[in-house]
Structure formats: C-alpha cells, structure tokens
mmCIF file of C-alpha atoms in Angstrom:
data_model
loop_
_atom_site.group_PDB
_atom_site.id
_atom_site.type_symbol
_atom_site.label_atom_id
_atom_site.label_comp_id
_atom_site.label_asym_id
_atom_site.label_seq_id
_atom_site.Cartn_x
_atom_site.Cartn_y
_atom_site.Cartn_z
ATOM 1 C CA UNK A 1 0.000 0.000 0.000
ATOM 2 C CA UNK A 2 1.620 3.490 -0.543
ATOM 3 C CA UNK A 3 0.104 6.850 0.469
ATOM 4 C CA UNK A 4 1.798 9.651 -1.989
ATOM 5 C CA UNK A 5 1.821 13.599 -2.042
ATOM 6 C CA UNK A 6 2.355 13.662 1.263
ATOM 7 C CA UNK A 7 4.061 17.047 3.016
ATOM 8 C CA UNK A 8 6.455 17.710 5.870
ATOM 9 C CA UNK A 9 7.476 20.644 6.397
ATOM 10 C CA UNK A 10 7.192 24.588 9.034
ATOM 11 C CA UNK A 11 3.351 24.867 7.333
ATOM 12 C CA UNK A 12 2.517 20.936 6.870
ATOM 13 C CA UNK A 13 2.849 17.553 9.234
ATOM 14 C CA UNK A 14 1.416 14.358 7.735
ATOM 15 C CA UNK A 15 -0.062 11.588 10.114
ATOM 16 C CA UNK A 16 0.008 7.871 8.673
ATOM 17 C CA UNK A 17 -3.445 6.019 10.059
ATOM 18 C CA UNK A 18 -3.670 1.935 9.501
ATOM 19 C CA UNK A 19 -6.927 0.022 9.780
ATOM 20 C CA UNK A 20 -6.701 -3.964 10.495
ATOM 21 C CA UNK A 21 -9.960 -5.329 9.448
ATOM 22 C CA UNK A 22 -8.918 -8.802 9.917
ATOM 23 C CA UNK A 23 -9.177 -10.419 13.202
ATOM 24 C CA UNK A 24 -5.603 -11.487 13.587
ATOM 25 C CA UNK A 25 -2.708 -8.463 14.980
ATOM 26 C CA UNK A 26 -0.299 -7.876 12.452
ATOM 27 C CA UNK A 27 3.522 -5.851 12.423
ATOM 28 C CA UNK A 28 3.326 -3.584 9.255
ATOM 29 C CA UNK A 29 6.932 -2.253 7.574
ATOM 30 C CA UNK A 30 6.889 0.906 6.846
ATOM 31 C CA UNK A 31 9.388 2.840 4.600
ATOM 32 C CA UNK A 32 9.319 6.873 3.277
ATOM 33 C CA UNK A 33 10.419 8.039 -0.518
ATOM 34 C CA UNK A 34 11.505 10.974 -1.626
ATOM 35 C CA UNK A 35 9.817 12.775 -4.570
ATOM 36 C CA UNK A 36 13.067 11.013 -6.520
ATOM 37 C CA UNK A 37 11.716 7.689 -5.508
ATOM 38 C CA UNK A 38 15.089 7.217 -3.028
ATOM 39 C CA UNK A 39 14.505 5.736 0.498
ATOM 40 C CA UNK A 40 14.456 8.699 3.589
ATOM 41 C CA UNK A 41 14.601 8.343 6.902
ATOM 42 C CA UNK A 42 14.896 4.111 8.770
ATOM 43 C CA UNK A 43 12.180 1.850 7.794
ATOM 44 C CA UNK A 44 10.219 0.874 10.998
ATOM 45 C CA UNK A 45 7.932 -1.662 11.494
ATOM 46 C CA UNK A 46 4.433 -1.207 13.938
ATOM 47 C CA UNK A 47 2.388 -3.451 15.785
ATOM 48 C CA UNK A 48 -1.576 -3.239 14.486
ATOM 49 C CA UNK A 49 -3.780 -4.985 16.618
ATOM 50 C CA UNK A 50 -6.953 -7.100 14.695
ATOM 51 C CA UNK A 51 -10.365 -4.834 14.133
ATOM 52 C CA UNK A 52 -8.430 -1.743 15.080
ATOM 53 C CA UNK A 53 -6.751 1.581 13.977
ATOM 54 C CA UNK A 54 -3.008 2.483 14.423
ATOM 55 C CA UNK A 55 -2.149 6.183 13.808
ATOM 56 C CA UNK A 56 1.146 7.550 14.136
ATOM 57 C CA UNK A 57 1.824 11.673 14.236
ATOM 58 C CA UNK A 58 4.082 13.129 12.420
ATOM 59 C CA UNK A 59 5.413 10.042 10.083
ATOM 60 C CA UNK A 60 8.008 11.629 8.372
ATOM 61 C CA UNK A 61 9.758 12.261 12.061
ATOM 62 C CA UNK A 62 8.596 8.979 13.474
ATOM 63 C CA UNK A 63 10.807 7.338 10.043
ATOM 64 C CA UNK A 64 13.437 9.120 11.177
ATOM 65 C CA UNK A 65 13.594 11.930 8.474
ATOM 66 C CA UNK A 66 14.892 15.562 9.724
ATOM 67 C CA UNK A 67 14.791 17.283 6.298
ATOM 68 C CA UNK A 68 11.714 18.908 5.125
ATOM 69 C CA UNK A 69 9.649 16.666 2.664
ATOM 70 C CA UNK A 70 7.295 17.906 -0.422
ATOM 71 C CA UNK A 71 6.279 15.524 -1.427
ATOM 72 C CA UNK A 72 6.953 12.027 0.045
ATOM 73 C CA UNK A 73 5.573 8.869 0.064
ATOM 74 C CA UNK A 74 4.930 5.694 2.592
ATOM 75 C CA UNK A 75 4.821 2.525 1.521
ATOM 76 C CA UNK A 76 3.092 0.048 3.903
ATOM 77 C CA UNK A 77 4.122 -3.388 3.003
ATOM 78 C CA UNK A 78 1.481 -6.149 3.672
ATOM 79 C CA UNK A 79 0.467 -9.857 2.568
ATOM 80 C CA UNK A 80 -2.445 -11.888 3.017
ATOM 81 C CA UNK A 81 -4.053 -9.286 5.673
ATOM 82 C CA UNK A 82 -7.218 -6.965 5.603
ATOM 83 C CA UNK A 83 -5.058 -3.922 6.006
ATOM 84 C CA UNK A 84 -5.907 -0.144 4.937
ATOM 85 C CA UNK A 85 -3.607 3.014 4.965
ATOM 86 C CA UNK A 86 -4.595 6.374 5.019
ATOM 87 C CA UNK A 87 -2.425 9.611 4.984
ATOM 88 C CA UNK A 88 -3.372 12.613 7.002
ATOM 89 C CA UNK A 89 -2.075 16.110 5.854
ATOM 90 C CA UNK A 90 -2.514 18.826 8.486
ATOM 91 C CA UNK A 91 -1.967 22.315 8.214
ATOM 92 C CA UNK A 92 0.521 23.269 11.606
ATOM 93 C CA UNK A 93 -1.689 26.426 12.261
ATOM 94 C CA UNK A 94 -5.420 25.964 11.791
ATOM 95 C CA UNK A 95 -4.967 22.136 12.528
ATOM 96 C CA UNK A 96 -7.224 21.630 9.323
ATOM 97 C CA UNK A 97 -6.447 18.537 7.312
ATOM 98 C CA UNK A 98 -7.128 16.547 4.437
ATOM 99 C CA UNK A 99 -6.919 12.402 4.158
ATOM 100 C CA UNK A 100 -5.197 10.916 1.429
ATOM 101 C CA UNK A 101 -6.118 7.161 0.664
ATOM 102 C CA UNK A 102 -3.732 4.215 -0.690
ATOM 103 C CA UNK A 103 -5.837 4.320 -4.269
ATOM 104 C CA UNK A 104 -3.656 2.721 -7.389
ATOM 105 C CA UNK A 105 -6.504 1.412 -9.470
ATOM 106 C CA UNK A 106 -4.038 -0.539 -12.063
ATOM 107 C CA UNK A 107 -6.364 0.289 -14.755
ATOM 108 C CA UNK A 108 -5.352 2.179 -17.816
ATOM 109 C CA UNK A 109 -7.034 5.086 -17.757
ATOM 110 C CA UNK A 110 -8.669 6.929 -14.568
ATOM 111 C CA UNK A 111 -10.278 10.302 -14.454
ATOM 112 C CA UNK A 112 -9.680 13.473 -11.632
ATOM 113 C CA UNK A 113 -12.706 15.968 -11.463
ATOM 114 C CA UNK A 114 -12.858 19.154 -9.697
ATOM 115 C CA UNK A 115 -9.561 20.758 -11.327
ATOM 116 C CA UNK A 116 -9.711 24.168 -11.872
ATOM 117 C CA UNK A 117 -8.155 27.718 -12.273
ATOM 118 C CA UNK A 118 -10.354 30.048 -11.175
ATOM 119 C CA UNK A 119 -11.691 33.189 -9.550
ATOM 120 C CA UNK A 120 -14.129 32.567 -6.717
ATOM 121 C CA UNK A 121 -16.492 34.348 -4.558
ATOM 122 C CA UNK A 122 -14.934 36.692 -2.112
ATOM 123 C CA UNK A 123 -11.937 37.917 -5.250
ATOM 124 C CA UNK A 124 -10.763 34.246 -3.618
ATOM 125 C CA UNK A 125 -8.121 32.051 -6.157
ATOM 126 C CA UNK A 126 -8.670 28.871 -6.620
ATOM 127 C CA UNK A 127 -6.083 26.595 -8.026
ATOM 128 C CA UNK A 128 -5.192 22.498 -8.628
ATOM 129 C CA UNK A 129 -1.513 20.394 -7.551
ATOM 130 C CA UNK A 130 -1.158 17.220 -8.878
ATOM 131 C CA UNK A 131 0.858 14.052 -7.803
ATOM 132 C CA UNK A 132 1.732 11.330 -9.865
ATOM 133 C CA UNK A 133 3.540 8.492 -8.492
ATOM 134 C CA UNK A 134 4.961 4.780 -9.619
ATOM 135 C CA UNK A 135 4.118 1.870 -7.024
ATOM 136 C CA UNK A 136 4.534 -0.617 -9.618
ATOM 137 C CA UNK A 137 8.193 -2.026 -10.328
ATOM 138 C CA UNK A 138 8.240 -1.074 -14.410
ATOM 139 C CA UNK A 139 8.880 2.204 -16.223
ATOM 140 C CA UNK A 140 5.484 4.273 -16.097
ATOM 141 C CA UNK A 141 4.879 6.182 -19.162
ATOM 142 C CA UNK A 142 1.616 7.959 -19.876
ATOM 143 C CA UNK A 143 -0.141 11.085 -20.744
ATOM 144 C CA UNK A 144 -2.653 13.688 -19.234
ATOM 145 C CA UNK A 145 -5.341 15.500 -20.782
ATOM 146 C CA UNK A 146 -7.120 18.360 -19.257
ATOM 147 C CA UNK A 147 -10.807 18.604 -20.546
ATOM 148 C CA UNK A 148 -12.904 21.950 -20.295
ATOM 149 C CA UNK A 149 -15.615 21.067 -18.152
ATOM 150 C CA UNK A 150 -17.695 23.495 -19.981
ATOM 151 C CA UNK A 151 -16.981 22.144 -23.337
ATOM 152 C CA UNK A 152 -15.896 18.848 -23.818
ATOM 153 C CA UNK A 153 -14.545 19.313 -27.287
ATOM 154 C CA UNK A 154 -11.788 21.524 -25.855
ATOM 155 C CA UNK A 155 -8.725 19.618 -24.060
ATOM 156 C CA UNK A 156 -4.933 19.751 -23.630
ATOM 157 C CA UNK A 157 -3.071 17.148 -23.184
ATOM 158 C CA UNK A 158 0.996 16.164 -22.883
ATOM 159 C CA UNK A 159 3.061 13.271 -21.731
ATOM 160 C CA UNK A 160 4.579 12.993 -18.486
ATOM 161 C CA UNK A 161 8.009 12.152 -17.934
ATOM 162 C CA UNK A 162 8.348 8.426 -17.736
ATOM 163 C CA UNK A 163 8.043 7.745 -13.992
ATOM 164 C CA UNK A 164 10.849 4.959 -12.782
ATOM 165 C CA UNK A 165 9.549 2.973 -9.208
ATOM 166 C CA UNK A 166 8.613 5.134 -6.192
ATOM 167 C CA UNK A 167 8.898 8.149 -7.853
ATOM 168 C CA UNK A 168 6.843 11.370 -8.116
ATOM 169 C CA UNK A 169 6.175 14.172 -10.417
ATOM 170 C CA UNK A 170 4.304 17.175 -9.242
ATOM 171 C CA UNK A 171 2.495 19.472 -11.258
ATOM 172 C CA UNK A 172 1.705 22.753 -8.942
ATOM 173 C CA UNK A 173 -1.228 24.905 -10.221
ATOM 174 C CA UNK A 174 -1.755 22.381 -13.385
ATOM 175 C CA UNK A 175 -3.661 24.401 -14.955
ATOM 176 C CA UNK A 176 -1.980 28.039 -15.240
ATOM 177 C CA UNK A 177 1.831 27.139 -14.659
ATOM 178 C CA UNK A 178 1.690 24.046 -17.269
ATOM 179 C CA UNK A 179 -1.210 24.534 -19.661
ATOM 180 C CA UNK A 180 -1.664 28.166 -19.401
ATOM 181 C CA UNK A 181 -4.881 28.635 -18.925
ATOM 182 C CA UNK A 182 -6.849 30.923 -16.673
ATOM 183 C CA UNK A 183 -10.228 31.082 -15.229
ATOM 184 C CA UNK A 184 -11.341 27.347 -16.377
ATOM 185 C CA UNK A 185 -12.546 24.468 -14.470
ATOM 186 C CA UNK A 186 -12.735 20.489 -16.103
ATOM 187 C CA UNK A 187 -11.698 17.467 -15.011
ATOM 188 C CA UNK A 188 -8.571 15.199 -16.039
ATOM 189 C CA UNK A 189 -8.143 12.333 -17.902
ATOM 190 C CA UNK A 190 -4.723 9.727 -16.994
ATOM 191 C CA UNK A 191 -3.982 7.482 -19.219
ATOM 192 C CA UNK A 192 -0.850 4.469 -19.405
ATOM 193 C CA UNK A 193 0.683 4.083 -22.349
ATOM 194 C CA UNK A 194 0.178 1.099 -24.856
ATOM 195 C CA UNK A 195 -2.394 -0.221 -22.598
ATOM 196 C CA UNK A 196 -0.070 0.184 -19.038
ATOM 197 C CA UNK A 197 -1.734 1.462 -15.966
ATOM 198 C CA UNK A 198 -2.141 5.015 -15.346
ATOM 199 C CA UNK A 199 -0.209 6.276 -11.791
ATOM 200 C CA UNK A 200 -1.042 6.516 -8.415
ATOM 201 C CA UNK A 201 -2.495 10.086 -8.103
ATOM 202 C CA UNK A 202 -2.614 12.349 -5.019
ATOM 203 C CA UNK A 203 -4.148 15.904 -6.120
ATOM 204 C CA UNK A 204 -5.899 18.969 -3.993
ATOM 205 C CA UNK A 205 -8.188 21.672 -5.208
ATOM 206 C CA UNK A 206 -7.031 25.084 -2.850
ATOM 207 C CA UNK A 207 -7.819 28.627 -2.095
ATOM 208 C CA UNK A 208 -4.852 31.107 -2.268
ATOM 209 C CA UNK A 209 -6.943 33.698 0.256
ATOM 210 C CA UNK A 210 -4.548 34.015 3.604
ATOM 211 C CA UNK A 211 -7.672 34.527 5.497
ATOM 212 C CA UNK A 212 -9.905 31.508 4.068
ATOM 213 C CA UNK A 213 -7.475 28.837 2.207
ATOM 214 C CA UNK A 214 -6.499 26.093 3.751
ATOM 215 C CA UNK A 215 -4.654 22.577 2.132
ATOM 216 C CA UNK A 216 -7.909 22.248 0.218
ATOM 217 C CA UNK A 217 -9.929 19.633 -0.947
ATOM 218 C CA UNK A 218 -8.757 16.452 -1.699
ATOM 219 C CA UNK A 219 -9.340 14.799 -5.331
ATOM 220 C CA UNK A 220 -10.549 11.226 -5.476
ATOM 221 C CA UNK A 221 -9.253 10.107 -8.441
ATOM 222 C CA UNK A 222 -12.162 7.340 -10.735
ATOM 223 C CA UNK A 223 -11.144 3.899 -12.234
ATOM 224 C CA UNK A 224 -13.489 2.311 -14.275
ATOM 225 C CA UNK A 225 -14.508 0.783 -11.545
ATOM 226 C CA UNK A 226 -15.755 3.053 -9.534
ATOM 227 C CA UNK A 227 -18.206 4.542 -11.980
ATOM 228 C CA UNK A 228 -22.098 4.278 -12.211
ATOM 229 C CA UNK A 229 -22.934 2.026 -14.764
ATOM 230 C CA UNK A 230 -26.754 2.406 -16.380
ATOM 231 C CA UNK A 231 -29.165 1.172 -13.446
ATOM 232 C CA UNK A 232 -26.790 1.690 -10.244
ATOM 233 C CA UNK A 233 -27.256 3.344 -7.213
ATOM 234 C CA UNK A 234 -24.420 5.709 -5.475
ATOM 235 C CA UNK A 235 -24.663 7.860 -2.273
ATOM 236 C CA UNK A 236 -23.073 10.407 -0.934
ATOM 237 C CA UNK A 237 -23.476 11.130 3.057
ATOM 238 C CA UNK A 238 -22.832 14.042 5.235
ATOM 239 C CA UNK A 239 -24.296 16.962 3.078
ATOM 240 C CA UNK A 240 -25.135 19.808 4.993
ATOM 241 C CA UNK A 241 -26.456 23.840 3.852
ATOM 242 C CA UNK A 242 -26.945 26.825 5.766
ATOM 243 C CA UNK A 243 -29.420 29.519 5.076
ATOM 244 C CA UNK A 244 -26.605 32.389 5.591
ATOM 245 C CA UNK A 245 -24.056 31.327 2.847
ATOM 246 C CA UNK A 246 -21.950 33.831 4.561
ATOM 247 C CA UNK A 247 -21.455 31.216 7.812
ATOM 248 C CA UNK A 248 -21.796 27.437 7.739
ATOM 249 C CA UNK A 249 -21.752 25.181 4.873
ATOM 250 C CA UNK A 250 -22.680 24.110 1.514
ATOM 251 C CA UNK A 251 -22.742 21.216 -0.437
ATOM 252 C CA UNK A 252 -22.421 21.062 -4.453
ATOM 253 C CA UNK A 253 -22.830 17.898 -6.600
ATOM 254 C CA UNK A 254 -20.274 17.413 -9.335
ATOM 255 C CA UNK A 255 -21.327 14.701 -11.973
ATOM 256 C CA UNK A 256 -19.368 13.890 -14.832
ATOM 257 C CA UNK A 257 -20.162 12.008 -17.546
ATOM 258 C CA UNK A 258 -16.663 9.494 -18.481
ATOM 259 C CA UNK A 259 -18.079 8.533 -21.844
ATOM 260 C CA UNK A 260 -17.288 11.058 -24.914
ATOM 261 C CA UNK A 261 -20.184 9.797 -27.210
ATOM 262 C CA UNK A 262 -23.062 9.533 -25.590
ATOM 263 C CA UNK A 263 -25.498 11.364 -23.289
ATOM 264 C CA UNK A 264 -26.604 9.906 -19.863
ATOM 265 C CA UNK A 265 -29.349 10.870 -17.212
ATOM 266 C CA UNK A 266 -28.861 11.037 -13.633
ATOM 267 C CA UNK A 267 -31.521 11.324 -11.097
ATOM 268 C CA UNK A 268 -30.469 12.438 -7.793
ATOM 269 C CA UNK A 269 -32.705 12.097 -4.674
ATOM 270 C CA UNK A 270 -31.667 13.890 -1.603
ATOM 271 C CA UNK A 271 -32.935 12.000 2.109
ATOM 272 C CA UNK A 272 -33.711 13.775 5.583
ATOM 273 C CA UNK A 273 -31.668 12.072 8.505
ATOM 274 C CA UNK A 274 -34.640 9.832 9.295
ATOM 275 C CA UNK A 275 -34.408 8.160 5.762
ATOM 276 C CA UNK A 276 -37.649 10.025 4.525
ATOM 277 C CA UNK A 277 -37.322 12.087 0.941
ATOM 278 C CA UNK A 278 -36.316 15.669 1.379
ATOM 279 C CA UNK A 279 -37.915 16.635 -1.823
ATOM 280 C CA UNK A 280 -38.715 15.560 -5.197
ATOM 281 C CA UNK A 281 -35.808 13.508 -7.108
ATOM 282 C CA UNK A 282 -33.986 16.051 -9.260
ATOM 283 C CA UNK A 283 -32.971 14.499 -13.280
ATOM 284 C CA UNK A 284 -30.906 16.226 -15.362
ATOM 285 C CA UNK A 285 -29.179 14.859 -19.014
ATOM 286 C CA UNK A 286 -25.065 15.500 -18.929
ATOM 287 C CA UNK A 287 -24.249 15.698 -22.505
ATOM 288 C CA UNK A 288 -21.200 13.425 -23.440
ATOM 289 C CA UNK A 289 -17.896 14.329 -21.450
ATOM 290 C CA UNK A 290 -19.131 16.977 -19.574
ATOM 291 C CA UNK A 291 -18.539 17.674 -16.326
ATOM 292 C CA UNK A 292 -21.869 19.742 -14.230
ATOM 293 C CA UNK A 293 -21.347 21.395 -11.097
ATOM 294 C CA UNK A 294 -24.615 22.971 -9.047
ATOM 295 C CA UNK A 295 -25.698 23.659 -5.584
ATOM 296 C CA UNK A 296 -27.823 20.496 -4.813
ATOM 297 C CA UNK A 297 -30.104 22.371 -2.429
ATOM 298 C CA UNK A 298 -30.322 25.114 -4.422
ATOM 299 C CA UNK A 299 -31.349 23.035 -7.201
ATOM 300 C CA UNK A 300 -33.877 20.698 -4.715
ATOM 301 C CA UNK A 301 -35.474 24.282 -3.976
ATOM 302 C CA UNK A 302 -34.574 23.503 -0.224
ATOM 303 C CA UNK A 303 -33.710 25.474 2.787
ATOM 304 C CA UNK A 304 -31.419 23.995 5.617
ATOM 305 C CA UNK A 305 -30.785 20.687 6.457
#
C-alpha cells in the first residue's frame, strides 16, 4: 500500500493512520520516498492490533527523516491481511487537514474531477496540484489530458516524464503554470501508455486567500470501476447547507459524464436524517464528457438541512 503527495514541512505535518480489518494483529513495515523515488529516513515496522486503527503523528519524524519533505511517500508493506492506509495532511496552524487514501486502481485510464483555475467568490483564487507516483516495479509512461468542463470538445493534453519505481512528479497549479490557462474548471483524464496502468495520483483543489485557504480539498481520483454504470445506485453522506451562505456550509454535486459519445441521465434524490425524501428527485441529461457542477439544495429548492 503506498500513500503519496504527502508534506512535511514549518506549514505541513502528515499523520500515517492503519486500519486492520482482519481479526488477527499484524507488524506492518513501513518505509518513506523521496519525490526522486530514493529511500528517507529508517524503515520501521508497527504493531496493528486485529479490528483496530493504528495512527502515528508526524510520520516523516517517526521514520526518522529531519529534512523537510514535499512531497513524500509511505509505503506500507502487507500480505495476506485486511489492512488499509490512510495519509493525514494537516496544516501546523489551523490544525485543518485533508486524508489521502492508498488508491492505485491498475487500470489504464482513470479520471480526476474538480480541477480548476479560477476566480471565486470573495476575489478568492482557486487553483489544482497534482501528484503522480509509480508503485509498480516497471517504467510508467503515460499522458494527461485536461478537458474543459464546460466544453468537452476543448482539451490539452501532454506526456509525463516516464516515472521509474517510487517516484513522483508534481504538477503545482496544473492548470496556469503548465497549460496556461486561466479562469477554467474540467476534469482530467490519466492514461498508461500502450495499454499500461495510469499512476497513483494524489491531487488537492485550494484557495490562495490568507484569510480563508487552507490545504484544500482532496481529489478522489475514478477507475473504471468506480463509476455508475446504467441502473446503479451511489450515495453520498454528510451533506449539509446553511441559510446564511456567509457562515456554515454548503454542499455542491459534481457529476461527470466518463463517456465522450453519448449522453446519460442522472436522477439524484436527496434523504432527511430519518431516511424520509427531502424533496422531489432532481434528473438532469449530462451531454457526453461533460462535467456539471450545481448547488444540490439550491437546485432541490430547499432550505437547511
């Protein structure tokens, strides 16, 4: 298991959580790479107790790295057990933080939505860093297109550098600094070459405002996989809207639509905490290969929940 784009540093600590869903305790190796894909720090190994959750603070310290790290990876080492990792960025002075997941979908081609470049409410800047990294033991070549949320028929895309084992590449501020493009928003598109597997991905979605950005939002990276196929049935829990939109919180739906030829409808129901329906089911047809972004309470015509 490896947890990439990882930070240590004066502004950024990461925490390395493991979850044992197997009954049985088990000692898990653990070993930190460079962005260069060299070994940092002394591999250490740590007990994890069956049905339980081990987290250790500050994992680049606790491996025995001094140096300041962006970005790094851990690699959790594990056979035959029910084992999880989970990374933990936190920002040192509001203590906000954002998990990063072990995800490498070995599938050719995966997608990344929410990227963007873009002026927000409040004058606030809103920007996308990517993280690609190798956990397989070949030569990763591959390309990545951006694609105009807006309008699918406009993309850019360009090769990345052919990754060797444990290594990363970042991409900071994707979308201005290496396509050159301003006030956009899409999603992107990862793809191996000759039929390979596209990397491991870590990637956030931040504000630039001192007084309202933190790390961001974490990007969950789609495999084939993952996606809603014709007739199935996803949820999303732990939506929540304030009637001020000064104060609180507020929840928008992104849904994109993978395939590039053909339209698709999605219906999306929103529940009360009791399981009863909050309002009428809301459809809405996503041409092909575009991304849609809306306030899901707005569009429900609700008020607070």
């Amino acid at each position: 298991l490896d947890v990439t784009g990882l930070i240590h540093n004066q502004d950024y600590r990461t925490n390395l959580r493991l979850v044992n869903y197997s009954d049985a305790e088990v000692w898990v190796p653990l070993t930190a790479y460079d962005k260069t894909g060299a070994q940092v720090g002394s591999p250490r190994s740590v007990k994890v107790k069956g049905q339980s959750t081990k987290q250790l603070n500050a994992i680049a310290e606790w491996l025995g790295v001094a140096e300041d790290l962006a970005p790094f990876s851990v690699r959790a080492e594990i056979e035959g057990l029910d084992i999880q990792a989970f990374g933990t960025v936190v920002d040192n002075l509001t203590g906000d933080s954002v998990l990063y997941l072990s995800s490498f979908h070995d599938e050719n081609q995966i997608w990344l939505a929410g990227v963007a470049s873009l002026t927000g409410v409040n004058n606030s800047q809103w920007r996308t860093d990517l993280w690609i990294f190798n956990p397989t033991q070949e030569w990763l070549p591959g390309e990545i297109e951006f694609v105009v949320g807006d309008d699918p028929s406009e993309s850019y895309g360009f090769a990345w550098p052919t990754l060797d084992t444990q290594r990363t590449k970042q991409y900071l501020d994707i979308v201005s600094d290496q396509l050159g493009l301003e006030g956009t928003k899409g999603y992107i598109v990862l793809t191996g070459e000759d039929g390979g597997p596209a990397p491991q991905i870590a990637a956030r979605t931040y504000n630039l405002d001192q007084s309202g950005g933190t790390f961001g939002l974490n990007l969950r990276a789609f495999g084939s996989k993952d996606l809603l196929q014709p007739g199935e049935i996803g949820y999303i829990a732990g939506i929540s809207n304030s009637d001020d939109q000064a104060v609180g919180y507020r929840t928008n739906v992104g849904v994109l639509n993978t395939d590039r030829d053909g339209w698709t409808t999605v219906r999306i129901t929103m529940y009360n905490l009791d399981g009863s329906q909050a309002a009428e089911p809301y459809e809405t047809n996503i041409p092909p290969g575009k991304l849609r972004q809306f306030d899901i309470f707005k569009m429900l015509d609700l008020k607070n929940i």
